[in-house]
JSON list of C-alpha atoms and ligand atoms in Angstrom, two decimals:
[
{"chain": "A", "resi": 192, "resn": "MET", "atom": "CA", "xyz": [-26.03, -16.41, -1.51]},
{"chain": "A", "resi": 193, "resn": "PHE", "atom": "CA", "xyz": [-23.76, -17.05, 1.38]},
{"chain": "A", "resi": 194, "resn": "LYS", "atom": "CA", "xyz": [-25.57, -19.36, 4.20]},
{"chain": "A", "resi": 195, "resn": "GLY", "atom": "CA", "xyz": [-24.74, -20.38, 7.93]},
{"chain": "A", "resi": 196, "resn": "SER", "atom": "CA", "xyz": [-21.45, -18.90, 9.26]},
{"chain": "A", "resi": 197, "resn": "ASN", "atom": "CA", "xyz": [-20.39, -17.26, 6.18]},
{"chain": "A", "resi": 198, "resn": "LEU", "atom": "CA", "xyz": [-23.71, -15.46, 6.32]},
{"chain": "A", "resi": 199, "resn": "VAL", "atom": "CA", "xyz": [-22.89, -14.06, 9.55]},
{"chain": "A", "resi": 200, "resn": "LYS", "atom": "CA", "xyz": [-19.71, -12.90, 8.54]},
{"chain": "A", "resi": 201, "resn": "ALA", "atom": "CA", "xyz": [-20.76, -11.60, 5.07]},
{"chain": "A", "resi": 202, "resn": "SER", "atom": "CA", "xyz": [-23.33, -9.62, 7.07]},
{"chain": "A", "resi": 203, "resn": "GLU", "atom": "CA", "xyz": [-20.76, -8.23, 9.71]},
{"chain": "A", "resi": 204, "resn": "LEU", "atom": "CA", "xyz": [-18.67, -6.86, 6.54]},
{"chain": "A", "resi": 205, "resn": "LEU", "atom": "CA", "xyz": [-21.78, -5.20, 4.91]},
{"chain": "A", "resi": 206, "resn": "GLU", "atom": "CA", "xyz": [-22.44, -3.26, 8.43]},
{"chain": "A", "resi": 207, "resn": "ALA", "atom": "CA", "xyz": [-18.40, -2.16, 8.22]},
{"chain": "A", "resi": 208, "resn": "ILE", "atom": "CA", "xyz": [-18.79, -1.37, 4.53]},
{"chain": "A", "resi": 209, "resn": "GLN", "atom": "CA", "xyz": [-21.76, 0.69, 4.95]},
{"chain": "A", "resi": 210, "resn": "PHE", "atom": "CA", "xyz": [-20.30, 2.50, 7.82]},
{"chain": "A", "resi": 211, "resn": "PHE", "atom": "CA", "xyz": [-17.12, 3.26, 5.75]},
{"chain": "A", "resi": 212, "resn": "SER", "atom": "CA", "xyz": [-19.12, 4.55, 3.33]},
{"chain": "A", "resi": 213, "resn": "HIS", "atom": "CA", "xyz": [-21.55, 6.90, 5.34]},
{"chain": "A", "resi": 214, "resn": "LYS", "atom": "CA", "xyz": [-18.13, 8.35, 6.81]},
{"chain": "A", "resi": 215, "resn": "GLY", "atom": "CA", "xyz": [-17.13, 9.41, 3.28]},
{"chain": "A", "resi": 216, "resn": "TRP", "atom": "CA", "xyz": [-14.21, 6.69, 3.58]},
{"chain": "A", "resi": 217, "resn": "SER", "atom": "CA", "xyz": [-15.01, 5.13, 0.09]},
{"chain": "A", "resi": 218, "resn": "PRO", "atom": "CA", "xyz": [-15.78, 7.28, -2.86]},
{"chain": "A", "resi": 219, "resn": "ALA", "atom": "CA", "xyz": [-16.36, 6.86, -6.46]},
{"chain": "A", "resi": 220, "resn": "THR", "atom": "CA", "xyz": [-16.40, 2.98, -6.27]},
{"chain": "A", "resi": 221, "resn": "SER", "atom": "CA", "xyz": [-13.18, 2.49, -4.60]},
{"chain": "A", "resi": 222, "resn": "THR", "atom": "CA", "xyz": [-12.05, 0.56, -1.98]},
{"chain": "A", "resi": 223, "resn": "ASN", "atom": "CA", "xyz": [-12.10, -3.37, -0.95]},
{"chain": "A", "resi": 224, "resn": "TYR", "atom": "CA", "xyz": [-12.71, -5.23, 2.00]},
{"chain": "A", "resi": 225, "resn": "SER", "atom": "CA", "xyz": [-12.84, -9.03, 2.62]},
{"chain": "A", "resi": 226, "resn": "ALA", "atom": "CA", "xyz": [-13.31, -11.36, 5.20]},
{"chain": "A", "resi": 227, "resn": "ARG", "atom": "CA", "xyz": [-11.88, -15.25, 5.75]},
{"chain": "A", "resi": 228, "resn": "SER", "atom": "CA", "xyz": [-14.64, -17.60, 5.31]},
{"chain": "A", "resi": 229, "resn": "GLU", "atom": "CA", "xyz": [-15.41, -20.85, 7.24]},
{"chain": "A", "resi": 230, "resn": "MET", "atom": "CA", "xyz": [-12.84, -22.48, 4.93]},
{"chain": "A", "resi": 231, "resn": "LYS", "atom": "CA", "xyz": [-9.28, -21.25, 5.74]},
{"chain": "A", "resi": 232, "resn": "ASP", "atom": "CA", "xyz": [-8.44, -20.76, 2.19]},
{"chain": "A", "resi": 233, "resn": "GLU", "atom": "CA", "xyz": [-11.62, -18.96, 0.90]},
{"chain": "A", "resi": 234, "resn": "PHE", "atom": "CA", "xyz": [-12.29, -15.24, 1.31]},
{"chain": "A", "resi": 235, "resn": "ILE", "atom": "CA", "xyz": [-15.52, -13.03, 1.33]},
{"chain": "A", "resi": 236, "resn": "ILE", "atom": "CA", "xyz": [-14.56, -10.24, -0.73]},
{"chain": "A", "resi": 237, "resn": "SER", "atom": "CA", "xyz": [-16.34, -7.07, -1.97]},
{"chain": "A", "resi": 238, "resn": "ARG", "atom": "CA", "xyz": [-16.99, -7.32, -5.83]},
{"chain": "A", "resi": 239, "resn": "SER", "atom": "CA", "xyz": [-15.52, -4.56, -8.28]},
{"chain": "A", "resi": 240, "resn": "GLY", "atom": "CA", "xyz": [-16.82, -1.54, -9.54]},
{"chain": "A", "resi": 241, "resn": "VAL", "atom": "CA", "xyz": [-19.92, -1.18, -6.82]},
{"chain": "A", "resi": 242, "resn": "ASP", "atom": "CA", "xyz": [-20.89, 2.25, -5.67]},
{"chain": "A", "resi": 243, "resn": "LYS", "atom": "CA", "xyz": [-20.14, 1.71, -1.90]},
{"chain": "A", "resi": 244, "resn": "SER", "atom": "CA", "xyz": [-23.42, 3.76, -0.93]},
{"chain": "A", "resi": 245, "resn": "LYS", "atom": "CA", "xyz": [-25.46, 1.27, -2.31]},
{"chain": "A", "resi": 246, "resn": "PHE", "atom": "CA", "xyz": [-23.51, -1.98, -1.62]},
{"chain": "A", "resi": 247, "resn": "GLN", "atom": "CA", "xyz": [-25.83, -4.97, -0.80]},
{"chain": "A", "resi": 248, "resn": "LEU", "atom": "CA", "xyz": [-25.16, -8.37, 0.72]},
{"chain": "A", "resi": 249, "resn": "ASN", "atom": "CA", "xyz": [-25.00, -9.66, -3.00]},
{"chain": "A", "resi": 250, "resn": "ASP", "atom": "CA", "xyz": [-22.34, -7.51, -3.69]},
{"chain": "A", "resi": 251, "resn": "LEU", "atom": "CA", "xyz": [-19.97, -9.85, -1.55]},
{"chain": "A", "resi": 252, "resn": "ILE", "atom": "CA", "xyz": [-18.61, -13.16, -3.27]},
{"chain": "A", "resi": 253, "resn": "LEU", "atom": "CA", "xyz": [-16.35, -15.76, -2.60]},
{"chain": "A", "resi": 254, "resn": "ILE", "atom": "CA", "xyz": [-12.61, -16.33, -3.95]},
{"chain": "A", "resi": 255, "resn": "ASN", "atom": "CA", "xyz": [-9.84, -18.96, -3.43]},
{"chain": "A", "resi": 256, "resn": "ASN", "atom": "CA", "xyz": [-6.54, -17.61, -2.30]},
{"chain": "A", "resi": 257, "resn": "GLN", "atom": "CA", "xyz": [-5.69, -17.28, -5.85]},
{"chain": "A", "resi": 258, "resn": "GLY", "atom": "CA", "xyz": [-8.05, -14.99, -6.43]},
{"chain": "A", "resi": 259, "resn": "ASP", "atom": "CA", "xyz": [-10.60, -16.93, -8.71]},
{"chain": "A", "resi": 260, "resn": "VAL", "atom": "CA", "xyz": [-14.22, -16.28, -8.24]},
{"chain": "A", "resi": 261, "resn": "LEU", "atom": "CA", "xyz": [-15.63, -19.44, -6.71]},
{"chain": "A", "resi": 262, "resn": "ASN", "atom": "CA", "xyz": [-19.10, -21.43, -8.00]},
{"chain": "A", "resi": 263, "resn": "PRO", "atom": "CA", "xyz": [-22.17, -19.86, -7.56]},
{"chain": "A", "resi": 264, "resn": "PHE", "atom": "CA", "xyz": [-20.32, -16.27, -7.62]},
{"chain": "A", "resi": 265, "resn": "ASN", "atom": "CA", "xyz": [-18.35, -16.76, -10.87]},
{"chain": "A", "resi": 266, "resn": "THR", "atom": "CA", "xyz": [-21.38, -15.42, -13.14]},
{"chain": "A", "resi": 267, "resn": "PRO", "atom": "CA", "xyz": [-20.63, -12.94, -16.25]},
{"chain": "A", "resi": 268, "resn": "GLY", "atom": "CA", "xyz": [-19.35, -9.78, -15.44]},
{"chain": "A", "resi": 269, "resn": "VAL", "atom": "CA", "xyz": [-18.78, -10.51, -11.69]},
{"chain": "A", "resi": 270, "resn": "LYS", "atom": "CA", "xyz": [-15.04, -9.52, -10.88]},
{"chain": "A", "resi": 271, "resn": "SER", "atom": "CA", "xyz": [-13.14, -9.34, -7.64]},
{"chain": "A", "resi": 272, "resn": "SER", "atom": "CA", "xyz": [-11.70, -6.14, -6.77]},
{"chain": "A", "resi": 273, "resn": "ALA", "atom": "CA", "xyz": [-8.23, -5.27, -8.70]},
{"chain": "A", "resi": 274, "resn": "GLU", "atom": "CA", "xyz": [-6.55, -5.12, -5.56]},
{"chain": "A", "resi": 275, "resn": "THR", "atom": "CA", "xyz": [-7.56, -8.68, -4.67]},
{"chain": "A", "resi": 276, "resn": "GLU", "atom": "CA", "xyz": [-3.84, -9.83, -4.25]},
{"chain": "A", "resi": 277, "resn": "ILE", "atom": "CA", "xyz": [-2.66, -7.58, -1.83]},
{"chain": "A", "resi": 278, "resn": "HIS", "atom": "CA", "xyz": [-5.90, -9.07, 0.61]},
{"chain": "A", "resi": 279, "resn": "THR", "atom": "CA", "xyz": [-5.29, -13.18, -0.51]},
{"chain": "A", "resi": 280, "resn": "ALA", "atom": "CA", "xyz": [-1.15, -12.00, 0.27]},
{"chain": "A", "resi": 281, "resn": "LEU", "atom": "CA", "xyz": [-1.90, -10.73, 3.83]},
{"chain": "A", "resi": 282, "resn": "TYR", "atom": "CA", "xyz": [-3.70, -13.64, 4.60]},
{"chain": "A", "resi": 283, "resn": "GLU", "atom": "CA", "xyz": [-1.08, -15.85, 3.79]},
{"chain": "A", "resi": 284, "resn": "LEU", "atom": "CA", "xyz": [1.52, -13.71, 5.47]},
{"chain": "A", "resi": 285, "resn": "PHE", "atom": "CA", "xyz": [-0.66, -13.75, 8.80]},
{"chain": "A", "resi": 286, "resn": "PRO", "atom": "CA", "xyz": [-2.43, -16.90, 9.62]},
{"chain": "A", "resi": 287, "resn": "GLU", "atom": "CA", "xyz": [-4.39, -15.47, 12.60]},
{"chain": "A", "resi": 288, "resn": "VAL", "atom": "CA", "xyz": [-6.14, -12.85, 10.36]},
{"chain": "A", "resi": 289, "resn": "ASN", "atom": "CA", "xyz": [-9.63, -13.10, 9.67]},
{"chain": "A", "resi": 290, "resn": "CYS", "atom": "CA", "xyz": [-10.46, -9.60, 8.08]},
{"chain": "A", "resi": 291, "resn": "VAL", "atom": "CA", "xyz": [-8.70, -7.22, 5.80]},
{"chain": "A", "resi": 292, "resn": "LEU", "atom": "CA", "xyz": [-10.13, -3.58, 4.97]},
{"chain": "A", "resi": 293, "resn": "HIS", "atom": "CA", "xyz": [-8.73, -1.10, 2.57]},
{"chain": "A", "resi": 294, "resn": "THR", "atom": "CA", "xyz": [-10.32, 2.61, 2.52]},
{"chain": "A", "resi": 295, "resn": "HIS", "atom": "CA", "xyz": [-9.70, 5.81, 0.82]},
{"chain": "A", "resi": 296, "resn": "SER", "atom": "CA", "xyz": [-10.33, 8.76, 3.16]},
{"chain": "A", "resi": 297, "resn": "VAL", "atom": "CA", "xyz": [-8.87, 12.24, 2.55]},
{"chain": "A", "resi": 298, "resn": "LYS", "atom": "CA", "xyz": [-6.64, 12.42, 5.47]},
{"chain": "A", "resi": 299, "resn": "GLY", "atom": "CA", "xyz": [-5.31, 9.10, 4.68]},
{"chain": "A", "resi": 300, "resn": "THR", "atom": "CA", "xyz": [-4.54, 10.18, 1.20]},
{"chain": "A", "resi": 301, "resn": "VAL", "atom": "CA", "xyz": [-3.29, 13.84, 1.83]},
{"chain": "A", "resi": 302, "resn": "LEU", "atom": "CA", "xyz": [-1.19, 12.87, 4.37]},
{"chain": "A", "resi": 303, "resn": "SER", "atom": "CA", "xyz": [0.20, 9.59, 2.56]},
{"chain": "A", "resi": 304, "resn": "GLN", "atom": "CA", "xyz": [0.90, 11.86, -0.22]},
{"chain": "A", "resi": 305, "resn": "ILE", "atom": "CA", "xyz": [2.75, 14.72, 1.69]},
{"chain": "A", "resi": 306, "resn": "LEU", "atom": "CA", "xyz": [4.73, 12.48, 4.02]},
{"chain": "A", "resi": 307, "resn": "GLN", "atom": "CA", "xyz": [5.74, 9.51, 1.52]},
{"chain": "A", "resi": 308, "resn": "SER", "atom": "CA", "xyz": [9.26, 10.44, 1.55]},
{"chain": "A", "resi": 309, "resn": "GLU", "atom": "CA", "xyz": [9.55, 9.90, 5.26]},
{"chain": "A", "resi": 310, "resn": "LYS", "atom": "CA", "xyz": [8.25, 6.16, 4.32]},
{"chain": "A", "resi": 311, "resn": "GLU", "atom": "CA", "xyz": [6.27, 5.89, 7.60]},
{"chain": "A", "resi": 312, "resn": "MET", "atom": "CA", "xyz": [4.14, 7.61, 9.70]},
{"chain": "A", "resi": 313, "resn": "VAL", "atom": "CA", "xyz": [4.77, 7.14, 13.63]},
{"chain": "A", "resi": 314, "resn": "PHE", "atom": "CA", "xyz": [2.13, 7.63, 16.33]},
{"chain": "A", "resi": 315, "resn": "GLU", "atom": "CA", "xyz": [3.21, 8.12, 19.96]},
{"chain": "A", "resi": 316, "resn": "GLY", "atom": "CA", "xyz": [1.48, 9.06, 23.30]},
{"chain": "A", "resi": 317, "resn": "LEU", "atom": "CA", "xyz": [-2.16, 8.90, 22.53]},
{"chain": "A", "resi": 318, "resn": "GLU", "atom": "CA", "xyz": [-4.78, 7.26, 24.32]},
{"chain": "A", "resi": 319, "resn": "ILE", "atom": "CA", "xyz": [-6.53, 5.77, 21.18]},
{"chain": "A", "resi": 320, "resn": "LEU", "atom": "CA", "xyz": [-3.34, 3.66, 20.16]},
{"chain": "A", "resi": 321, "resn": "LYS", "atom": "CA", "xyz": [-5.35, 1.23, 22.38]},
{"chain": "A", "resi": 322, "resn": "GLY", "atom": "CA", "xyz": [-7.86, 0.65, 19.92]},
{"chain": "A", "resi": 323, "resn": "LEU", "atom": "CA", "xyz": [-4.99, -1.37, 17.82]},
{"chain": "A", "resi": 324, "resn": "GLU", "atom": "CA", "xyz": [-4.73, -5.20, 18.61]},
{"chain": "A", "resi": 325, "resn": "GLY", "atom": "CA", "xyz": [-2.10, -5.68, 21.44]},
{"chain": "A", "resi": 326, "resn": "ASN", "atom": "CA", "xyz": [-1.67, -2.42, 22.51]},
{"chain": "A", "resi": 327, "resn": "SER", "atom": "CA", "xyz": [-2.40, -1.90, 26.18]},
{"chain": "A", "resi": 328, "resn": "THR", "atom": "CA", "xyz": [-0.74, 1.44, 26.84]},
{"chain": "A", "resi": 329, "resn": "HIS", "atom": "CA", "xyz": [-0.56, 5.02, 25.09]},
{"chain": "A", "resi": 330, "resn": "GLN", "atom": "CA", "xyz": [3.49, 4.83, 25.86]},
{"chain": "A", "resi": 331, "resn": "LEU", "atom": "CA", "xyz": [4.10, 2.97, 22.51]},
{"chain": "A", "resi": 332, "resn": "ARG", "atom": "CA", "xyz": [5.66, 3.74, 19.12]},
{"chain": "A", "resi": 333, "resn": "GLU", "atom": "CA", "xyz": [2.79, 2.66, 16.33]},
{"chain": "A", "resi": 334, "resn": "VAL", "atom": "CA", "xyz": [4.54, 2.97, 13.03]},
{"chain": "A", "resi": 335, "resn": "LEU", "atom": "CA", "xyz": [2.57, 2.90, 10.03]},
{"chain": "A", "resi": 336, "resn": "PRO", "atom": "CA", "xyz": [4.77, 2.16, 6.78]},
{"chain": "A", "resi": 337, "resn": "ILE", "atom": "CA", "xyz": [4.20, 4.13, 3.59]},
{"chain": "A", "resi": 338, "resn": "VAL", "atom": "CA", "xyz": [4.73, 2.32, 0.21]},
{"chain": "A", "resi": 339, "resn": "PRO", "atom": "CA", "xyz": [4.64, 4.03, -3.08]},
{"chain": "A", "resi": 340, "resn": "ASN", "atom": "CA", "xyz": [1.67, 3.54, -5.14]},
{"chain": "A", "resi": 341, "resn": "SER", "atom": "CA", "xyz": [1.34, 1.35, -8.28]},
{"chain": "A", "resi": 342, "resn": "GLN", "atom": "CA", "xyz": [-1.32, -0.03, -10.57]},
{"chain": "A", "resi": 343, "resn": "ASP", "atom": "CA", "xyz": [1.12, -3.30, -10.27]},
{"chain": "A", "resi": 344, "resn": "MET", "atom": "CA", "xyz": [0.03, -5.15, -6.67]},
{"chain": "A", "resi": 345, "resn": "GLU", "atom": "CA", "xyz": [3.27, -7.32, -6.75]},
{"chain": "A", "resi": 346, "resn": "GLU", "atom": "CA", "xyz": [5.01, -4.03, -6.48]},
{"chain": "A", "resi": 347, "resn": "ILE", "atom": "CA", "xyz": [2.94, -2.43, -3.73]},
{"chain": "A", "resi": 348, "resn": "LEU", "atom": "CA", "xyz": [3.87, -6.00, -1.76]},
{"chain": "A", "resi": 349, "resn": "PHE", "atom": "CA", "xyz": [7.52, -5.86, -2.75]},
{"chain": "A", "resi": 350, "resn": "HIS", "atom": "CA", "xyz": [8.03, -2.26, -1.14]},
{"chain": "A", "resi": 351, "resn": "MET", "atom": "CA", "xyz": [6.50, -3.58, 2.16]},
{"chain": "A", "resi": 352, "resn": "LYS", "atom": "CA", "xyz": [8.61, -6.70, 1.91]},
{"chain": "A", "resi": 353, "resn": "GLY", "atom": "CA", "xyz": [10.65, -6.70, 5.50]},
{"chain": "A", "resi": 354, "resn": "LYS", "atom": "CA", "xyz": [8.14, -4.10, 6.69]},
{"chain": "A", "resi": 355, "resn": "PHE", "atom": "CA", "xyz": [5.72, -6.56, 7.59]},
{"chain": "A", "resi": 356, "resn": "SER", "atom": "CA", "xyz": [5.69, -7.59, 11.20]},
{"chain": "A", "resi": 357, "resn": "PRO", "atom": "CA", "xyz": [3.20, -8.88, 14.49]},
{"chain": "A", "resi": 358, "resn": "GLU", "atom": "CA", "xyz": [4.16, -4.99, 15.17]},
{"chain": "A", "resi": 359, "resn": "ILE", "atom": "CA", "xyz": [2.10, -3.09, 12.65]},
{"chain": "A", "resi": 360, "resn": "HIS", "atom": "CA", "xyz": [-1.45, -3.05, 11.88]},
{"chain": "A", "resi": 361, "resn": "GLY", "atom": "CA", "xyz": [-1.57, -1.51, 8.73]},
{"chain": "A", "resi": 362, "resn": "PHE", "atom": "CA", "xyz": [0.14, 0.68, 5.87]},
{"chain": "A", "resi": 363, "resn": "LEU", "atom": "CA", "xyz": [-0.60, 3.39, 3.60]},
{"chain": "A", "resi": 364, "resn": "ILE", "atom": "CA", "xyz": [-0.23, 3.43, 0.21]},
{"chain": "A", "resi": 365, "resn": "GLY", "atom": "CA", "xyz": [1.33, 7.02, -1.10]},
{"chain": "A", "resi": 366, "resn": "GLY", "atom": "CA", "xyz": [-1.81, 9.14, -2.36]},
{"chain": "A", "resi": 367, "resn": "HIS", "atom": "CA", "xyz": [-3.86, 6.30, -2.36]},
{"chain": "A", "resi": 368, "resn": "GLY", "atom": "CA", "xyz": [-5.03, 4.96, 1.03]},
{"chain": "A", "resi": 369, "resn": "LEU", "atom": "CA", "xyz": [-5.11, 2.65, 4.07]},
{"chain": "A", "resi": 370, "resn": "TYR", "atom": "CA", "xyz": [-4.86, -1.02, 4.47]},
{"chain": "A", "resi": 371, "resn": "THR", "atom": "CA", "xyz": [-5.60, -2.37, 7.67]},
{"chain": "A", "resi": 372, "resn": "TRP", "atom": "CA", "xyz": [-6.31, -5.99, 9.40]},
{"chain": "A", "resi": 373, "resn": "GLY", "atom": "CA", "xyz": [-7.61, -7.64, 12.46]},
{"chain": "A", "resi": 374, "resn": "LYS", "atom": "CA", "xyz": [-8.26, -11.07, 14.12]},
{"chain": "A", "resi": 375, "resn": "THR", "atom": "CA", "xyz": [-11.95, -10.57, 13.79]},
{"chain": "A", "resi": 376, "resn": "ILE", "atom": "CA", "xyz": [-13.84, -8.11, 11.52]},
{"chain": "A", "resi": 377, "resn": "ALA", "atom": "CA", "xyz": [-15.00, -5.88, 14.73]},
{"chain": "A", "resi": 378, "resn": "ALA", "atom": "CA", "xyz": [-11.17, -5.71, 15.53]},
{"chain": "A", "resi": 379, "resn": "ALA", "atom": "CA", "xyz": [-10.36, -4.40, 11.84]},
{"chain": "A", "resi": 380, "resn": "LYS", "atom": "CA", "xyz": [-12.92, -2.20, 11.78]},
{"chain": "A", "resi": 381, "resn": "ARG", "atom": "CA", "xyz": [-11.79, -0.89, 14.85]},
{"chain": "A", "resi": 382, "resn": "HIS", "atom": "CA", "xyz": [-8.27, -0.58, 13.48]},
{"chain": "A", "resi": 383, "resn": "VAL", "atom": "CA", "xyz": [-9.63, 1.52, 10.54]},
{"chain": "A", "resi": 384, "resn": "GLU", "atom": "CA", "xyz": [-11.54, 4.51, 12.97]},
{"chain": "A", "resi": 385, "resn": "THR", "atom": "CA", "xyz": [-8.33, 3.89, 15.14]},
{"chain": "A", "resi": 386, "resn": "PHE", "atom": "CA", "xyz": [-6.42, 5.20, 12.04]},
{"chain": "A", "resi": 387, "resn": "GLU", "atom": "CA", "xyz": [-8.75, 7.36, 10.74]},
{"chain": "A", "resi": 388, "resn": "PHE", "atom": "CA", "xyz": [-9.08, 9.04, 14.34]},
{"chain": "A", "resi": 389, "resn": "LEU", "atom": "CA", "xyz": [-4.71, 9.82, 14.31]},
{"chain": "A", "resi": 390, "resn": "PHE", "atom": "CA", "xyz": [-4.74, 11.25, 10.73]},
{"chain": "A", "resi": 391, "resn": "GLU", "atom": "CA", "xyz": [-7.02, 13.58, 12.14]},
{"chain": "A", "resi": 392, "resn": "CYS", "atom": "CA", "xyz": [-4.75, 14.28, 15.46]},
{"chain": "A", "resi": 393, "resn": "TYR", "atom": "CA", "xyz": [-1.73, 14.44, 13.47]},
{"chain": "A", "resi": 394, "resn": "PHE", "atom": "CA", "xyz": [-3.40, 16.82, 10.95]},
{"chain": "A", "resi": 395, "resn": "THR", "atom": "CA", "xyz": [-4.54, 18.97, 13.46]},
{"chain": "A", "resi": 396, "resn": "MET", "atom": "CA", "xyz": [-1.39, 19.49, 15.09]},
{"chain": "A", "resi": 397, "resn": "ARG", "atom": "CA", "xyz": [0.68, 20.03, 12.35]},
{"chain": "A", "resi": 398, "resn": "ARG", "atom": "CA", "xyz": [-2.01, 22.41, 10.49]},
{"chain": "A", "resi": 399, "resn": "PHE", "atom": "CA", "xyz": [-1.46, 20.99, 7.04]},
{"chain": "B", "resi": 174, "resn": "LIG", "atom": "ZN1", "xyz": [-7.51, 1.37, -3.16]}
]
């Protein structure tokens, strides 16, 4: 069980997970979520295979930067998400990032599948873009890369090589879902909401 500041972080992460589940962005035990713990190289992360509509505080576990489940969470049958490697890679890449969130919404899945050959989605001129950290105006070009899906996380990360920069706030995996991150859990949660709103706008404007 988490204590002190880790308990505060775990509780905030749980609240975000429950919110995403209510929105229908985490069906059929899919999706995964993490936050950097009070130790820089240890992360609070959702355990694998849990129905997100029933997700509880004790479904959050602690891992190190190699993805190993740490004591006292390393009991038989407890596994970190199959996509843990993406989380640890993002924390290594962006030392200022303290939360990584991954959702599977219908619109995110559909758009990432349909637009896969374009390799990115571009959003411009919408007020909601200010929901993304560092954006102070709607007059900018927000790029969301789209990479092919794979069950091999290294392959997904390979396709993102050269596309990670401080300017982007997330990426889509084709026919799969969204990864986004932030300096705080609140910022990362806001990024999920912002991208979902942008997906709705994009979808509506093009009437797929
Ligand atoms: Zn996924």
